[in-house]
Amino acid sequence: MKVRQACEAGVPLPQALTQRAVQGPRFISQAELPAGVAYEAHIFDTGSVPTREGLHDFFNGLCWMRFPLTKRRLNQLQAAEIATAGVGQVRGPVRDGLTLFDENAALLQAPDALWDALLARDWTRLLVDLRPLWAQARLVLFGHALLEKLVVPYKSITAHVLREPVPLALGDDLAAWDAWLAQTLHAPLLASKPFTPLPVLGVPGWWPANEDPAFYADTGVFRPQRVAGA
């Protein structure tokens, strides 16, 4: 039984996730997280993910199933930072980058021309002029908060696309993407906030309204590149 079906049948979310997780961790109720113990440290020490009922943790659990190696890598990096600096009111640049990736990242495999336009935030070229090239691209959403937002979509939902292009040689094998990504991510990289924005409902084929080029004229969503010193 799939996770959603199990939950609709009354199975608690942690149990439903654990039943479906092949490579992933065990999921436990949030109430089982001991008082005073950091969430990420608990996962690292026990291999168990405290989970609340609701869409946010539902998508987090699905991400553990889809990208088990990467989720473990993120947890290892979080736990290392906590062991070094503890848990304070300010996370620090590494944990900030880790959290941003975990919550809102997306991965892009695409021809160079699309990457060039994306990094330049040349939205018209990226999403109108080069529209046919998107047939050769694949955008995969990683962040569980990002996925949660898309349950009730709105135009300004923006992903943080990792600036490391997914190698074309990996094809559409998400297990290979997972292995590559787990090896790619490290603390200095994430501390640098290696992301570029992409309003996901502007991606060709993702939203009916974007068939009209006027969709991209909204500069409140499709913001131009900032000019240094401006």
C-alpha positions as semicolon CSV with decimal commas, in nm:
position;residue;x (nm);y (nm);z (nm)
1;M;0,000;0,000;0,000
2;K;0,136;0,343;-0,093
3;V;0,202;0,601;0,177
4;R;-0,088;0,826;0,082
5;Q;-0,331;0,536;0,063
6;A;-0,213;0,403;0,397
7;C;-0,261;0,743;0,561
8;E;-0,607;0,776;0,409
9;A;-0,686;0,433;0,556
10;G;-0,593;0,563;0,901
11;V;-0,233;0,440;0,932
12;P;-0,017;0,695;1,121
13;L;0,227;0,873;0,892
14;P;0,547;0,742;1,060
15;Q;0,423;0,384;1,029
16;A;0,310;0,433;0,668
17;L;0,650;0,572;0,572
18;T;0,844;0,299;0,752
19;Q;0,641;0,030;0,578
20;R;0,737;0,170;0,236
21;A;1,098;0,268;0,308
22;V;1,337;0,014;0,155
23;Q;1,669;0,195;0,196
24;G;1,546;0,475;0,414
25;P;1,547;0,514;0,793
26;R;1,281;0,422;1,044
27;F;1,021;0,693;1,096
28;I;0,894;0,758;1,447
29;S;0,641;0,990;1,604
30;Q;0,766;1,339;1,684
31;A;0,662;1,267;2,044
32;E;0,946;1,012;2,064
33;L;1,212;1,282;2,017
34;P;1,363;1,324;2,366
35;A;1,337;1,670;2,519
36;G;1,649;1,877;2,463
37;V;1,783;1,656;2,183
38;A;1,837;1,822;1,844
39;Y;1,630;1,673;1,562
40;E;1,927;1,620;1,327
41;A;2,148;1,481;1,605
42;H;1,878;1,229;1,695
43;I;1,854;1,107;1,335
44;F;2,232;1,072;1,317
45;D;2,257;0,886;1,649
46;T;1,958;0,654;1,610
47;G;1,873;0,628;1,239
48;S;1,515;0,726;1,327
49;V;1,341;1,033;1,183
50;P;1,090;1,208;1,416
51;T;0,783;1,273;1,206
52;R;0,472;1,484;1,255
53;E;0,140;1,425;1,088
54;G;0,092;1,663;0,796
55;L;0,207;1,742;0,445
56;H;0,545;1,889;0,540
57;D;0,674;1,570;0,700
58;F;0,488;1,357;0,445
59;F;0,701;1,508;0,168
60;N;1,013;1,489;0,384
61;G;0,955;1,115;0,420
62;L;0,907;1,071;0,047
63;C;1,232;1,256;-0,014
64;W;1,411;1,014;0,219
65;M;1,282;0,734;-0,002
66;R;1,373;0,900;-0,330
67;F;1,715;1,033;-0,228
68;P;1,829;0,818;0,067
69;L;2,203;0,873;0,015
70;T;2,168;1,249;-0,016
71;K;1,938;1,279;0,285
72;R;2,190;1,081;0,491
73;R;2,468;1,309;0,367
74;L;2,272;1,620;0,466
75;N;2,210;1,470;0,808
76;Q;2,578;1,384;0,853
77;L;2,676;1,741;0,772
78;Q;2,410;1,883;1,006
79;A;2,517;1,653;1,288
80;A;2,883;1,747;1,242
81;E;2,799;2,116;1,268
82;I;2,586;2,058;1,577
83;A;2,863;1,854;1,739
84;T;3,108;2,137;1,676
85;A;2,900;2,444;1,752
86;G;2,591;2,318;1,932
87;V;2,240;2,445;1,861
88;G;2,203;2,820;1,896
89;Q;1,968;3,090;1,778
90;V;2,189;3,140;1,472
91;R;2,259;2,833;1,260
92;G;2,570;2,959;1,086
93;P;2,643;2,955;0,712
94;V;2,683;2,577;0,673
95;R;2,360;2,486;0,851
96;D;2,180;2,772;0,675
97;G;2,288;2,630;0,339
98;L;2,198;2,277;0,445
99;T;1,853;2,381;0,560
100;L;1,787;2,583;0,245
101;F;1,886;2,286;0,031
102;D;1,676;2,041;0,231
103;E;1,368;2,263;0,227
104;N;1,373;2,428;-0,114
105;A;1,634;2,286;-0,354
106;A;1,583;2,165;-0,708
107;L;1,818;1,980;-0,943
108;L;1,853;2,059;-1,311
109;Q;1,990;1,851;-1,595
110;A;1,987;2,065;-1,909
111;P;2,177;2,181;-2,217
112;D;2,433;2,457;-2,163
113;A;2,219;2,720;-2,335
114;L;1,946;2,678;-2,073
115;W;2,199;2,696;-1,790
116;D;2,350;3,015;-1,932
117;A;2,010;3,183;-1,953
118;L;1,908;3,062;-1,606
119;L;2,223;3,193;-1,440
120;A;2,179;3,526;-1,619
121;R;1,813;3,533;-1,512
122;D;1,728;3,603;-1,874
123;W;1,375;3,475;-1,832
124;T;1,254;3,554;-2,182
125;R;1,542;3,366;-2,341
126;L;1,522;3,081;-2,090
127;L;1,148;3,020;-2,097
128;V;1,027;3,165;-2,429
129;D;1,305;3,176;-2,688
130;L;1,465;2,847;-2,578
131;R;1,138;2,679;-2,493
132;P;1,191;2,382;-2,731
133;L;1,518;2,297;-2,551
134;W;1,326;2,211;-2,235
135;A;1,236;1,883;-2,405
136;Q;1,601;1,791;-2,344
137;A;1,599;1,906;-1,980
138;R;1,486;1,754;-1,654
139;L;1,404;1,952;-1,342
140;V;1,363;1,748;-1,023
141;L;1,238;1,906;-0,702
142;F;1,419;1,800;-0,385
143;G;1,301;2,036;-0,111
144;H;1,007;1,906;0,087
145;A;0,881;2,256;0,174
146;L;0,887;2,336;-0,196
147;L;0,677;2,029;-0,271
148;E;0,433;2,122;0,004
149;K;0,379;2,468;-0,149
150;L;0,289;2,311;-0,482
151;V;-0,008;2,129;-0,329
152;V;-0,186;2,466;-0,356
153;P;0,021;2,630;-0,632
154;Y;0,073;3,002;-0,683
155;K;0,278;3,186;-0,941
156;S;0,566;3,305;-0,723
157;I;0,677;2,964;-0,588
158;T;1,051;2,971;-0,645
159;A;1,300;2,687;-0,620
160;H;1,666;2,723;-0,530
161;V;1,834;2,537;-0,816
162;L;2,171;2,389;-0,725
163;R;2,434;2,552;-0,944
164;E;2,600;2,215;-1,001
165;P;2,448;2,077;-1,324
166;V;2,338;1,714;-1,305
167;P;2,567;1,533;-1,552
168;L;2,390;1,442;-1,873
169;A;2,564;1,103;-1,859
170;L;2,342;1,008;-1,562
171;G;2,034;1,012;-1,785
172;D;1,706;0,994;-1,595
173;D;1,827;0,739;-1,337
174;L;1,739;0,904;-1,006
175;A;1,940;0,647;-0,810
176;A;2,246;0,765;-1,002
177;W;2,147;1,127;-0,935
178;D;2,126;1,042;-0,565
179;A;2,473;0,885;-0,558
180;W;2,622;1,178;-0,753
181;L;2,455;1,436;-0,531
182;A;2,562;1,270;-0,205
183;Q;2,922;1,281;-0,327
184;T;2,892;1,640;-0,452
185;L;2,758;1,806;-0,138
186;H;3,005;1,924;0,123
187;A;3,011;2,190;0,394
188;P;3,210;2,465;0,215
189;L;2,993;2,431;-0,095
190;L;2,667;2,463;0,096
191;A;2,799;2,749;0,308
192;S;2,848;2,945;-0,017
193;K;2,472;2,919;-0,093
194;P;2,532;2,765;-0,439
195;F;2,183;2,828;-0,570
196;T;2,006;3,025;-0,840
197;P;1,632;3,103;-0,834
198;L;1,376;2,955;-1,069
199;P;0,999;3,023;-1,046
200;V;0,890;2,666;-1,111
201;L;0,548;2,739;-1,257
202;G;0,727;2,918;-1,538
203;V;0,888;2,593;-1,655
204;P;0,736;2,488;-1,988
205;G;0,470;2,226;-1,937
206;W;0,437;2,288;-1,563
207;W;0,149;2,538;-1,570
208;P;-0,108;2,607;-1,844
209;A;-0,089;2,986;-1,808
210;N;0,277;2,996;-1,907
211;E;0,188;2,909;-2,268
212;D;0,129;3,284;-2,304
213;P;0,460;3,477;-2,320
214;A;0,293;3,757;-2,124
215;F;0,305;3,526;-1,820
216;Y;0,674;3,612;-1,786
217;A;0,625;3,989;-1,789
218;D;0,557;3,987;-1,414
219;T;0,883;4,130;-1,280
220;G;0,767;4,072;-0,925
221;V;0,814;3,699;-0,993
222;F;1,058;3,688;-1,283
223;R;1,305;3,932;-1,140
224;P;1,597;4,052;-1,352
225;Q;1,958;4,000;-1,256
226;R;2,079;4,261;-1,008
227;V;2,345;4,491;-1,143
228;A;2,648;4,516;-0,913
229;G;2,657;4,851;-0,739
230;A;2,305;4,942;-0,846
